[in-house]
PDB file of C-alpha atoms and ligand atoms in Angstrom:
ATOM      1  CA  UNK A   1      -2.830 -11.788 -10.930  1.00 93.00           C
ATOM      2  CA  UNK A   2      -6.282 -13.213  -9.670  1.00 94.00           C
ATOM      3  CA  UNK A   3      -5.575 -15.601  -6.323  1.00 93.00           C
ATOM      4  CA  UNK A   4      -8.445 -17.681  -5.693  1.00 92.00           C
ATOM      5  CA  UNK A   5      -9.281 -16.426  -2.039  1.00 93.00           C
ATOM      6  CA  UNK A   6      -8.309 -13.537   0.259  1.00 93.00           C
ATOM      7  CA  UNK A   7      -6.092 -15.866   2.341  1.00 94.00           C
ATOM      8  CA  UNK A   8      -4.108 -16.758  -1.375  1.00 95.00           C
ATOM      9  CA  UNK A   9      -3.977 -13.232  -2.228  1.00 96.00           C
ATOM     10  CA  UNK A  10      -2.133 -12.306   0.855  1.00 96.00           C
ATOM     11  CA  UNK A  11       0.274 -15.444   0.501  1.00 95.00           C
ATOM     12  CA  UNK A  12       0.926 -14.075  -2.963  1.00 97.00           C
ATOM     13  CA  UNK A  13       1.534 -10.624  -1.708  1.00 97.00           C
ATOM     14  CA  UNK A  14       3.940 -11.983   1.335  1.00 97.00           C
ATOM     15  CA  UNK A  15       5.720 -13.482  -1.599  1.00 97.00           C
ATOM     16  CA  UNK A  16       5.609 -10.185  -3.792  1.00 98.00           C
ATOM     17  CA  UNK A  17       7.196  -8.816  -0.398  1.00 98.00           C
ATOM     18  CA  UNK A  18       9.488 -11.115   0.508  1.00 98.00           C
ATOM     19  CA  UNK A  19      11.290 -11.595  -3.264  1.00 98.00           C
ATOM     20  CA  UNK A  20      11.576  -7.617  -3.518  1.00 98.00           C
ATOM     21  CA  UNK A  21      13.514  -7.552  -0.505  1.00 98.00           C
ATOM     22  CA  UNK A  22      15.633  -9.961  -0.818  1.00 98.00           C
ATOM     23  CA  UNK A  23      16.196  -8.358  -4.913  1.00 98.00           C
ATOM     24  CA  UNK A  24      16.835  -5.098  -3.158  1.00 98.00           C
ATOM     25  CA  UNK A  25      18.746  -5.920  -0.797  1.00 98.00           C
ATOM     26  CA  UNK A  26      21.242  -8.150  -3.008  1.00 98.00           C
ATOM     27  CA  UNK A  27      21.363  -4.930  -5.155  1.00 97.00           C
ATOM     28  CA  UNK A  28      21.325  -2.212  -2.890  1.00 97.00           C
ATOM     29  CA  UNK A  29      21.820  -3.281   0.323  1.00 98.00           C
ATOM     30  CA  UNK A  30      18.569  -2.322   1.619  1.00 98.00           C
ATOM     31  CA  UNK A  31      14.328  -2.285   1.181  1.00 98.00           C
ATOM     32  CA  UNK A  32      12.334   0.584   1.470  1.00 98.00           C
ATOM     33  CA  UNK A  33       8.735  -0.564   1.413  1.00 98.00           C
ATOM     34  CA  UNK A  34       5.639   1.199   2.043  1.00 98.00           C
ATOM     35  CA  UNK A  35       2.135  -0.718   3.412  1.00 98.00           C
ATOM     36  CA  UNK A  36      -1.130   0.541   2.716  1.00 96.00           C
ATOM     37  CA  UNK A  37      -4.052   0.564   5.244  1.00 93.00           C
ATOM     38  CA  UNK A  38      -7.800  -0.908   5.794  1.00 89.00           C
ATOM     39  CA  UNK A  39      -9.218  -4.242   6.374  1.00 92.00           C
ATOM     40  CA  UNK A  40      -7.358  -6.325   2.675  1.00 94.00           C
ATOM     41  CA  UNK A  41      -3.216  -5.905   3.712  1.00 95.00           C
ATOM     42  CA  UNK A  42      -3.851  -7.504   7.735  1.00 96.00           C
ATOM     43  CA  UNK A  43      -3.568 -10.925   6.659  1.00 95.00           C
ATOM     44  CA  UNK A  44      -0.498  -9.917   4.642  1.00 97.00           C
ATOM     45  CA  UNK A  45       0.892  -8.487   7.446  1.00 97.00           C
ATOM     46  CA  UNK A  46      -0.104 -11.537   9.943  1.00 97.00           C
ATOM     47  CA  UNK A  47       1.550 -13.939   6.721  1.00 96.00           C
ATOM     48  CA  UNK A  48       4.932 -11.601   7.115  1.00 97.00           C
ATOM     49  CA  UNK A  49       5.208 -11.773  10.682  1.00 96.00           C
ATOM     50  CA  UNK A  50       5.316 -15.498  11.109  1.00 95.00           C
ATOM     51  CA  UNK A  51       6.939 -18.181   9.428  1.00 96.00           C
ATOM     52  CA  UNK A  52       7.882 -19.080   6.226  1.00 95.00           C
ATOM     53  CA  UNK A  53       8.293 -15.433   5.778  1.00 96.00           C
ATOM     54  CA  UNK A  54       9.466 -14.288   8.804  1.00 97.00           C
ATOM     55  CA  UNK A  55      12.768 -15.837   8.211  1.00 96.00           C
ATOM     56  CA  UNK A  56      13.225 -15.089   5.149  1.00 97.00           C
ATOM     57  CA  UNK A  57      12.908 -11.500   4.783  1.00 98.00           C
ATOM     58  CA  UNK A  58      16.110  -9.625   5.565  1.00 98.00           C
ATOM     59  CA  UNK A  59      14.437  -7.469   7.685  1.00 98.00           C
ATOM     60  CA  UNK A  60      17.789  -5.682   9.196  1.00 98.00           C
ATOM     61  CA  UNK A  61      17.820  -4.226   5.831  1.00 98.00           C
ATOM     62  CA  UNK A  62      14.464  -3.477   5.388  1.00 98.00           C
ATOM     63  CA  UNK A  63      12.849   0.267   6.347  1.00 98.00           C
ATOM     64  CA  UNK A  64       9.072  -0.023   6.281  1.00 98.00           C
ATOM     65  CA  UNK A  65       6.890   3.548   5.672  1.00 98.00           C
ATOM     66  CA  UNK A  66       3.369   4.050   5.513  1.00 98.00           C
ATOM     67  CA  UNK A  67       1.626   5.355   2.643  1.00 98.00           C
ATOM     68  CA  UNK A  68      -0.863   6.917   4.835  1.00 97.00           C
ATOM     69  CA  UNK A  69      -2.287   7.716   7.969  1.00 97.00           C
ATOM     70  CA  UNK A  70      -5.311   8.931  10.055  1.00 94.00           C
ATOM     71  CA  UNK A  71      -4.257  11.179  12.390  1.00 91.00           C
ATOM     72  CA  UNK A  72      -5.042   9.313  15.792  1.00 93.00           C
ATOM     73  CA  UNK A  73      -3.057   7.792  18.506  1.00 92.00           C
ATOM     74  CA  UNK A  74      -0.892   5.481  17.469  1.00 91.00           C
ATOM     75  CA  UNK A  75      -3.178   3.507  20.381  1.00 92.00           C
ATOM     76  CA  UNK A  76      -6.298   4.030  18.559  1.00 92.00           C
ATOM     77  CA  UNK A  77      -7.707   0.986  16.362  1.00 91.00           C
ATOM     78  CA  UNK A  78      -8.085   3.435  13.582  1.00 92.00           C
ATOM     79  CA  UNK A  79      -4.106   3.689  13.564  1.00 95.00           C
ATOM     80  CA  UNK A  80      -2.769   2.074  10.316  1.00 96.00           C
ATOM     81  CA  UNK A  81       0.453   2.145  12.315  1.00 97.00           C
ATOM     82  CA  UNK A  82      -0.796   0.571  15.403  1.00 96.00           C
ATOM     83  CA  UNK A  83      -2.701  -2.448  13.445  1.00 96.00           C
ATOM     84  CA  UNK A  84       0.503  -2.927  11.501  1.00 97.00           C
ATOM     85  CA  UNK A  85       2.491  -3.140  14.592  1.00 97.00           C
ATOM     86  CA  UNK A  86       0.156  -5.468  16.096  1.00 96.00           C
ATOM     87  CA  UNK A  87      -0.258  -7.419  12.941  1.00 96.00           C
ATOM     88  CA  UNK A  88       3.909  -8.143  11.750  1.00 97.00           C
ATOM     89  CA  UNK A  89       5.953  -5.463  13.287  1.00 97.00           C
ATOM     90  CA  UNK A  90       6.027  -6.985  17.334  1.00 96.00           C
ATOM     91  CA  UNK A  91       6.696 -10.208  15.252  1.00 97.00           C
ATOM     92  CA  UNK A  92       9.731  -9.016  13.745  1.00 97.00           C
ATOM     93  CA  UNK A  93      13.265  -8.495  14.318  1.00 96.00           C
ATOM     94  CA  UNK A  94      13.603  -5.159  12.939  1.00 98.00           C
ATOM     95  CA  UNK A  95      15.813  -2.015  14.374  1.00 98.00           C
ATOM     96  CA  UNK A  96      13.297   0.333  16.037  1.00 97.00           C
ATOM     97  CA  UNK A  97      15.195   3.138  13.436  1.00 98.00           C
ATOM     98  CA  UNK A  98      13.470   1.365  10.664  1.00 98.00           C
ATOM     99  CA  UNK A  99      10.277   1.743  11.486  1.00 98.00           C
ATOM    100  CA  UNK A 100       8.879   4.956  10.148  1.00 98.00           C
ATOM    101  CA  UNK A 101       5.260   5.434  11.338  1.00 98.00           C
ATOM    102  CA  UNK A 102       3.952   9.089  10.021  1.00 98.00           C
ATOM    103  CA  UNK A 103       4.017  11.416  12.595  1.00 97.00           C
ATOM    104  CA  UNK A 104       0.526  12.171  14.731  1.00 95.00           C
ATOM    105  CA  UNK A 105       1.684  14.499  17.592  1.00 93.00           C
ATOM    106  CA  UNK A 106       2.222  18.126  15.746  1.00 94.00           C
ATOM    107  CA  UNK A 107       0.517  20.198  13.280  1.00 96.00           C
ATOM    108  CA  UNK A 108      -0.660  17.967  10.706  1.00 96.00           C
ATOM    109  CA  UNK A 109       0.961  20.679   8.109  1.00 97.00           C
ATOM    110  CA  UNK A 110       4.590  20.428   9.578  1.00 98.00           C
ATOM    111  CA  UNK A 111       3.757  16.663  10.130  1.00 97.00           C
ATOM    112  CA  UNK A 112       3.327  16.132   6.389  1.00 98.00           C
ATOM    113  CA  UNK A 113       6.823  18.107   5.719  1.00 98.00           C
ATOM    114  CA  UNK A 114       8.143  16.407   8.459  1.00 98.00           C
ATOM    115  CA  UNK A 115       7.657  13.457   6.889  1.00 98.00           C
ATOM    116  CA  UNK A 116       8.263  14.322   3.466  1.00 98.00           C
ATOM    117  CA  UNK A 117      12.020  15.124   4.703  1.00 97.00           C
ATOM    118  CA  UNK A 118      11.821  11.280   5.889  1.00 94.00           C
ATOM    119  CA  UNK A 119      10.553   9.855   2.695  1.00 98.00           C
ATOM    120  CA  UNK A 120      13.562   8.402   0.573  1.00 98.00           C
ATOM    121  CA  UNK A 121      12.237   9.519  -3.172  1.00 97.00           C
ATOM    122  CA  UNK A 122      12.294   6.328  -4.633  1.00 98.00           C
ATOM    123  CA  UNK A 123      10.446   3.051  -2.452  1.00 98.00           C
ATOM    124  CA  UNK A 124      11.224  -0.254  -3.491  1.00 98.00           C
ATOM    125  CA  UNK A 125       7.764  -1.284  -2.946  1.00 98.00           C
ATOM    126  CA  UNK A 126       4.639   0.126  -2.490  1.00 98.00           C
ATOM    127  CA  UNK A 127       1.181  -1.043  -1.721  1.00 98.00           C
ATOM    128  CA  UNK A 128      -1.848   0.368  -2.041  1.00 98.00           C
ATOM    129  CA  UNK A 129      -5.533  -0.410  -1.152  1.00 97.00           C
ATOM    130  CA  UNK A 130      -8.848   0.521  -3.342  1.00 98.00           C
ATOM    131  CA  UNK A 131     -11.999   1.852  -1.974  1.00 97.00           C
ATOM    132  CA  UNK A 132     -14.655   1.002  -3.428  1.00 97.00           C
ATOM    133  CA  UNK A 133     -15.053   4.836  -4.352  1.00 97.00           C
ATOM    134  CA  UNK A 134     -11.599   4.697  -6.151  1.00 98.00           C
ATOM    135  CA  UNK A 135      -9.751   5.732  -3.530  1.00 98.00           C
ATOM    136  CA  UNK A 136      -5.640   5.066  -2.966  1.00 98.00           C
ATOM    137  CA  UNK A 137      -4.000   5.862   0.556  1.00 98.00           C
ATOM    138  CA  UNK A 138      -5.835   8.911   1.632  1.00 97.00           C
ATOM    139  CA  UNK A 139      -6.530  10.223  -1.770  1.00 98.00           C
ATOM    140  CA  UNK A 140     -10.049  10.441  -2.394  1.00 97.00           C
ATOM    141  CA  UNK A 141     -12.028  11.573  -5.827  1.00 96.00           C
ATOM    142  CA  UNK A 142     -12.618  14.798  -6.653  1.00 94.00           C
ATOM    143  CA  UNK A 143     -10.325  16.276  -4.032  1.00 94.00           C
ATOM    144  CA  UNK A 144      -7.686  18.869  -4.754  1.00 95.00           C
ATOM    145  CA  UNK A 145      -4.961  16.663  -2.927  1.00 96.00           C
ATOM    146  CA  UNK A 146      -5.070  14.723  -6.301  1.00 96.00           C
ATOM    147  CA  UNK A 147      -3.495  17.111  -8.500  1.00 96.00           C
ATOM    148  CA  UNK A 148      -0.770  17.815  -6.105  1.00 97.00           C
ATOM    149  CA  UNK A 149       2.301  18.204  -8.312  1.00 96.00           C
ATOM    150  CA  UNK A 150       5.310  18.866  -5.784  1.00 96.00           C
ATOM    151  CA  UNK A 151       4.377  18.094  -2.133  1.00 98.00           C
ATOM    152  CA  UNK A 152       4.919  14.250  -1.520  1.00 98.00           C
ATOM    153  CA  UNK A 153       2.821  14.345   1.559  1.00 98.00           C
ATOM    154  CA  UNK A 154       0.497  16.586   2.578  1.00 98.00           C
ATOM    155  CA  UNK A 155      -2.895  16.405   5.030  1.00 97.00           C
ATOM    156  CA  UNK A 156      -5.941  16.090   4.137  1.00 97.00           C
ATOM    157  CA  UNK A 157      -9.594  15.132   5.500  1.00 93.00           C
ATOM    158  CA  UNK A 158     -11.790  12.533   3.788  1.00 87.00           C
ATOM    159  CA  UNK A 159     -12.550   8.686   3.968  1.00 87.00           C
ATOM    160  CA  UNK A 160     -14.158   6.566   6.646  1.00 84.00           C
ATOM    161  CA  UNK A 161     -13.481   7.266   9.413  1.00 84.00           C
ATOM    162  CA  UNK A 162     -14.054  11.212   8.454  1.00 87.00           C
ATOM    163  CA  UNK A 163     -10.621  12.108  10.099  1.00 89.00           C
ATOM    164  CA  UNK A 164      -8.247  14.227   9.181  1.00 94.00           C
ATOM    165  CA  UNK A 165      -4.927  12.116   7.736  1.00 96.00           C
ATOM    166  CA  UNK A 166      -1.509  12.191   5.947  1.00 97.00           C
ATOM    167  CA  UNK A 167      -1.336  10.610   2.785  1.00 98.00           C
ATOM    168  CA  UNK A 168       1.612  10.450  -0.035  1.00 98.00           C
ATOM    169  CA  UNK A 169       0.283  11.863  -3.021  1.00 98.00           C
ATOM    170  CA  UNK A 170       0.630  11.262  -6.595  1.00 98.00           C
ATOM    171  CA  UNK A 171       4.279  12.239  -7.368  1.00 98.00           C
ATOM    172  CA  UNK A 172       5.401  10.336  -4.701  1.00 98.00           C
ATOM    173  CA  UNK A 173       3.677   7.306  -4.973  1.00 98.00           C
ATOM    174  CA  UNK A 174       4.383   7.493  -9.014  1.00 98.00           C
ATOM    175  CA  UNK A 175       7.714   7.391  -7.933  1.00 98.00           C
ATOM    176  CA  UNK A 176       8.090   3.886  -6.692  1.00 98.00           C
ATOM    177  CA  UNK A 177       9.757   1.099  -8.286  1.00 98.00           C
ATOM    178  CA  UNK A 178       7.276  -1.353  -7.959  1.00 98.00           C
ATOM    179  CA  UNK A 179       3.868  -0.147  -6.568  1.00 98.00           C
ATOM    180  CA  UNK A 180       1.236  -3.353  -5.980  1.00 98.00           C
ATOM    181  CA  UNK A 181      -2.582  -2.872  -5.341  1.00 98.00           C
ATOM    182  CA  UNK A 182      -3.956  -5.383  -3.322  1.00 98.00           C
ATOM    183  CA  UNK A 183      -8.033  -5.580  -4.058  1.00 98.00           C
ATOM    184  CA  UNK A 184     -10.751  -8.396  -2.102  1.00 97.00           C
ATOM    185  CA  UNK A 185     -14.330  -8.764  -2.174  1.00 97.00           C
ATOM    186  CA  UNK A 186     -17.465  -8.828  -4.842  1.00 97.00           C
ATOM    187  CA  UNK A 187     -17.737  -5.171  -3.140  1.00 98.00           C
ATOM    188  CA  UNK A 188     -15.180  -4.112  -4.882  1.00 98.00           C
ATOM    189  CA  UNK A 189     -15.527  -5.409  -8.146  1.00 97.00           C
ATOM    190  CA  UNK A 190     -16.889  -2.829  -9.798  1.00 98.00           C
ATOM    191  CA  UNK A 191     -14.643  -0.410  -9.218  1.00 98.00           C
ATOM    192  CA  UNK A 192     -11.815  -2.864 -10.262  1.00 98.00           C
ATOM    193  CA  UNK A 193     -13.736  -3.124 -13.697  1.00 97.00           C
ATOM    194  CA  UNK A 194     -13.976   0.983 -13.830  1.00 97.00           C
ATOM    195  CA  UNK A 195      -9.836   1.639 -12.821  1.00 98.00           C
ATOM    196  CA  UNK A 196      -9.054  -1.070 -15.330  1.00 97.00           C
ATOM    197  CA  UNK A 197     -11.302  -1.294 -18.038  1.00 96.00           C
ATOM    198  CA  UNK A 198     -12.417   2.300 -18.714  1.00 96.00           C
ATOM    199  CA  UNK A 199      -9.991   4.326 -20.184  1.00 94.00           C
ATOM    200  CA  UNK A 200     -11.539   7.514 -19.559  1.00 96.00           C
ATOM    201  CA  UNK A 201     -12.233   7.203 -15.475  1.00 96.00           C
ATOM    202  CA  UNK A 202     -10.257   9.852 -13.604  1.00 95.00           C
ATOM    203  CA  UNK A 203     -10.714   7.960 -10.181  1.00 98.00           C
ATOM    204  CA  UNK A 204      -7.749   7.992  -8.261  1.00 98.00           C
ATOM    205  CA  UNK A 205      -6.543   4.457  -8.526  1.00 98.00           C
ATOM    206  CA  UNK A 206      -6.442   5.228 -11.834  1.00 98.00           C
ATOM    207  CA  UNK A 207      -3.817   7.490 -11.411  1.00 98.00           C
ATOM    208  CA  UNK A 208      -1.126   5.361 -10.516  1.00 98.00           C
ATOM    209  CA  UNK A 209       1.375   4.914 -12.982  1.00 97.00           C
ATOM    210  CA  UNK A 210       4.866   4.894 -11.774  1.00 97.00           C
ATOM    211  CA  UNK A 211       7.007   6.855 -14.161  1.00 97.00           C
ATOM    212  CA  UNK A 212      10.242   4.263 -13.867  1.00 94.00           C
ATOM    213  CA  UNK A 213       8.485   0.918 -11.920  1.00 94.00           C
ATOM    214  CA  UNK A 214       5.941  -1.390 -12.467  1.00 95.00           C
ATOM    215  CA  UNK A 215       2.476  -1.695 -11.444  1.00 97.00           C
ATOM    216  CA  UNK A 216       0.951  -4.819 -10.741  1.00 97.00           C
ATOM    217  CA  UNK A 217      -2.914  -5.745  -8.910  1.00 97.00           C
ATOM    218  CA  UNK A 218      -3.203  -8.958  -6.986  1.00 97.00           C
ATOM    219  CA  UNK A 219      -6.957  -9.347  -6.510  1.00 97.00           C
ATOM    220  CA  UNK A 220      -9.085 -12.277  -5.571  1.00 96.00           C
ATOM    221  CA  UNK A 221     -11.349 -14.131  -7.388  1.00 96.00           C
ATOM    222  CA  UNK A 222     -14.499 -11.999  -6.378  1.00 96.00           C
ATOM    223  CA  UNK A 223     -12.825  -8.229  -6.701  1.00 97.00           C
ATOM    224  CA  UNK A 224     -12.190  -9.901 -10.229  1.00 96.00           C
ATOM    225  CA  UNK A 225     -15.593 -11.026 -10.938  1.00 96.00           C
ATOM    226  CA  UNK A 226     -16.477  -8.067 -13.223  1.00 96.00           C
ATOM    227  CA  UNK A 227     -13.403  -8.149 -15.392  1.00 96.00           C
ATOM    228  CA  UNK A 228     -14.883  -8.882 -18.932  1.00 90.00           C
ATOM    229  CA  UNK A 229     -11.062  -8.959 -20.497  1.00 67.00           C
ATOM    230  CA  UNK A 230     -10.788 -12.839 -20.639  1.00 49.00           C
ATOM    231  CA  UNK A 231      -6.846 -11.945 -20.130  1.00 52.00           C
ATOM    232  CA  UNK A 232      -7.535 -11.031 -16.588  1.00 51.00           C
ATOM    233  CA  UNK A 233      -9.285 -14.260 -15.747  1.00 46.00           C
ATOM    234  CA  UNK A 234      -6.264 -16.796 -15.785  1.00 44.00           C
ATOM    235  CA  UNK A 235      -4.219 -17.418 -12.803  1.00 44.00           C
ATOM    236  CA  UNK A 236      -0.824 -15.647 -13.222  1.00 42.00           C
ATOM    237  CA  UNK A 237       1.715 -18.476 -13.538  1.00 39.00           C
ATOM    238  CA  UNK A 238       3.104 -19.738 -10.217  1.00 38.00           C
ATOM    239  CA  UNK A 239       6.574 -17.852 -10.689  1.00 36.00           C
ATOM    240  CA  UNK A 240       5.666 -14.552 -12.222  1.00 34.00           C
TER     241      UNK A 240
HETATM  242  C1  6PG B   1      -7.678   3.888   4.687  1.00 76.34           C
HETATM  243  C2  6PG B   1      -6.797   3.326   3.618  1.00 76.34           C
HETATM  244  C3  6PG B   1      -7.501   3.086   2.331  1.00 76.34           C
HETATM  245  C4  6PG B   1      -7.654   1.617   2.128  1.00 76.34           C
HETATM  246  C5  6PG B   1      -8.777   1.306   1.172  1.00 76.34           C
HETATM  247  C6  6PG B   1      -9.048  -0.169   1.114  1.00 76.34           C
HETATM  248  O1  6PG B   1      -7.194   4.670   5.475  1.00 76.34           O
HETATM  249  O2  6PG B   1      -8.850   3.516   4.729  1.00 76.34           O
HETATM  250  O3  6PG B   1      -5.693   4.041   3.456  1.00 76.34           O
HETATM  251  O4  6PG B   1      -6.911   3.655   1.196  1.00 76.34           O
HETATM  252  O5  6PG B   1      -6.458   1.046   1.675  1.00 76.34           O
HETATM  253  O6  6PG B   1      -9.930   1.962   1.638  1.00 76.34           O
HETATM  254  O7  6PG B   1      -9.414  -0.603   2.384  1.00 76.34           O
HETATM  255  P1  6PG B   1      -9.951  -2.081   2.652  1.00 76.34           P
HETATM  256  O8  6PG B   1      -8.837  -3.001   2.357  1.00 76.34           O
HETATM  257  O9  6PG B   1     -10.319  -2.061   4.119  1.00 76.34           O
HETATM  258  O10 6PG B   1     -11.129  -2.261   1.780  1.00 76.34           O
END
């Protein structure tokens, strides 16, 4: 769906956030969600962690995962951890055990298995970023990370900053049940147009396509402005 400004497009993805859980939860008795990083998800985050939301996500039953990391203090303002606790987490009433930040303090080989063990193999809900490169979590083009076919997370080194990171990879994130990309800014609109309007780009983002869930983008108005498909231009009704 196309919300009209970056502050709509993160009410619209609190809401996207706040109706899986509470589905999930009346099914399964608990969420598994992961966030994605960089500047779009904060004001998602900041919408989560006070009110309307805040009361009505069942957070008890939620467990919230990252879909990737750069491998810095958890202190650092490059943590995507450390922003999102900032942002909603110290907001929320949420057991400490459900937290699952990816590790930062071992090898960054037995931190990816370590956290692989951690993973549940299906998320509720996952949400990624795009760079304007086409990149998802820490998966950036051209890399071999992106034809990883059993590891779910594994390091790598790429993206801005040039650090090295964790990042889910293809066959995990594939693997979610709902997985939403969350996309702001004229920036970006070209690579929007590329991931969803040529067929033959191999970018990452154009990757994603979970094998049993659904994929969805919730972009604003100006990361939409170089859609030609007229489909993409109307405002997704108010309950979809
Ligand atoms: C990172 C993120 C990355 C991010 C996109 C979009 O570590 O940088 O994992 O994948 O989601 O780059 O970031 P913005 O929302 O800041 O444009």
């Amino acid at each position: 769906m196309i919300a009209e400004t970056p502050v709509a497009l993160a009410e619209r993805a609190g809401r996207v956030f706040l109706e899986a859980a509470q589905a999930a939860v009346a099914v399964r008795g608990r969420f598994l969600a992961a966030l994605s990083a960089g500047a779009t998800p904060r004001e998602m985050h900041r919408a989560l962690g006070r009110e309307p939301l805040r009361s009505g996500v069942p957070w008890h039953a939620t467990h919230i995962y990252w879909g990737d990391e750069r491998y810095v203090s958890a202190h650092s303002p490059e943590s995507n951890y450390g922003l999102a606790r900032e942002d909603i987490l110290k907001h929320i009433d949420i057991p400490e055990s459900h937290i699952h930040p990816m590790p930062v303090d071992m090898d960054p080989e037995a931190a990816a298995a370590r956290y692989e063990k951690d993973l549940p193999e299906v998320l509720d809900l996952l949400f990624l970023g795009l760079g304007k490169d086409g990149h998802i979590a820490s998966l950036f083009p051209g890399q071999d990370a992106l034809r990883e076919q059993k590891r779910r997370v594994i390091p790598v080194k790429g993206g801005v900053p040039r650090v090295t990171r964790l990042t889910m990879t293809l066959p995990a994130i594939n693997r979610a049940g709902q997985v939403v990309f969350l996309v702001s800014g004229r920036e970006k609109s070209a690579v929007v147009r590329t991931v969803l309007e040529d067929p033959r780009t191999q970018l990452p983002a154009a990757c994603v396509r979970p094998v049993h869930g659904y994929l969805s983008w919730i972009l604003d108005r100006e990361a939409a402005s170089r859609l030609s498909k007229p489909s993409w231009d109307h405002p997704a009704p108010r309950h979809t």
